[in-house]
Amino acid sequence: MRRLLNDMVRTLAPPRQDRHGPLPPLMLTLTLVTGLVDAVSYLALGHVFVANMTGNVVFLGFALVGAADLSAVASVVALAAFLTGALAGGRLADRFAPHRGKLLKAATAVQTVLVAVTVAATAAADGQVTTVVRYTLIVFLGLAMGLQNAAARRLGVPDLTTTVLTLTLTGLAADSGRAGGEGPRPGRRILSVLIMFLGAYAGAQLVLHDHLVLTLALILLLLALTTMVTHRLSAAEPAWIRSPS
């Protein structure tokens, strides 16, 4: 584990003049987490999202008119958990506003604890999604993703919200040369979409083959590694920790 951590730190160590330092690859890791989480929530928890709130609002509308396989209660619980997590993330962002490294470290550390609860609950149920397990996962994953979204918003790295791709895809097309734009950062935007796809694909493969606990454990591992790497990279107070003006 220590060797893996040291290798990641060396890989992510940024050039001195890089405005955002290692934040882009770290936030792409969180984008991968989002794909995995949404695979869990949609495929294992009964067609509900814990990261994509646009989908939940739409699902709530469908459920209220009696659409099959959708639960208004699950959508409302997911929305409430996400908003609570976003509120907590906003408070963390206010507390660590001058130091983006500490903000990301604190946010992912809390996420790690929240996801650890879901791993424990699912393992205790032997991977079976009972009603208690379902709502435990919706609440704790919703809290984690709301927190992540709020932290990503305050970190201010362009095109890397980690949970929403609509604006990323819009920018990719609307800012392109064909649309008369200058096409800034197409690589980052495309990579963000691909990473989300990879997370969703991998998560679906695992969940549909009855590896729910393993999927949650993978999410836990990614968050824990992000926390440790962020701590190591920001310990020397590099220039990128300051919020961009």
mmCIF file of C-alpha atoms in Angstrom, residues 4 73 99 106 125 136 140 142 178 184 214 216:
data_model
loop_
_atom_site.group_PDB
_atom_site.id
_atom_site.type_symbol
_atom_site.label_atom_id
_atom_site.label_comp_id
_atom_site.label_asym_id
_atom_site.label_seq_id
_atom_site.Cartn_x
_atom_site.Cartn_y
_atom_site.Cartn_z
ATOM 1 C CA LEU A 4 1.392 2.251 -4.351
ATOM 2 C CA VAL A 73 -39.960 7.668 -1.391
ATOM 3 C CA HIS A 99 -6.480 25.733 1.164
ATOM 4 C CA ALA A 106 -11.325 16.582 4.389
ATOM 5 C CA ALA A 125 -26.489 -8.659 4.907
ATOM 6 C CA THR A 136 -28.892 2.756 4.313
ATOM 7 C CA PHE A 140 -24.991 7.305 3.067
ATOM 8 C CA GLY A 142 -26.322 10.375 -1.124
ATOM 9 C CA ARG A 178 -17.136 24.022 -35.796
ATOM 10 C CA PRO A 184 -10.600 25.173 -24.747
ATOM 11 C CA LEU A 214 -16.832 -5.650 -3.964
ATOM 12 C CA LEU A 216 -18.583 -0.623 -2.690
#
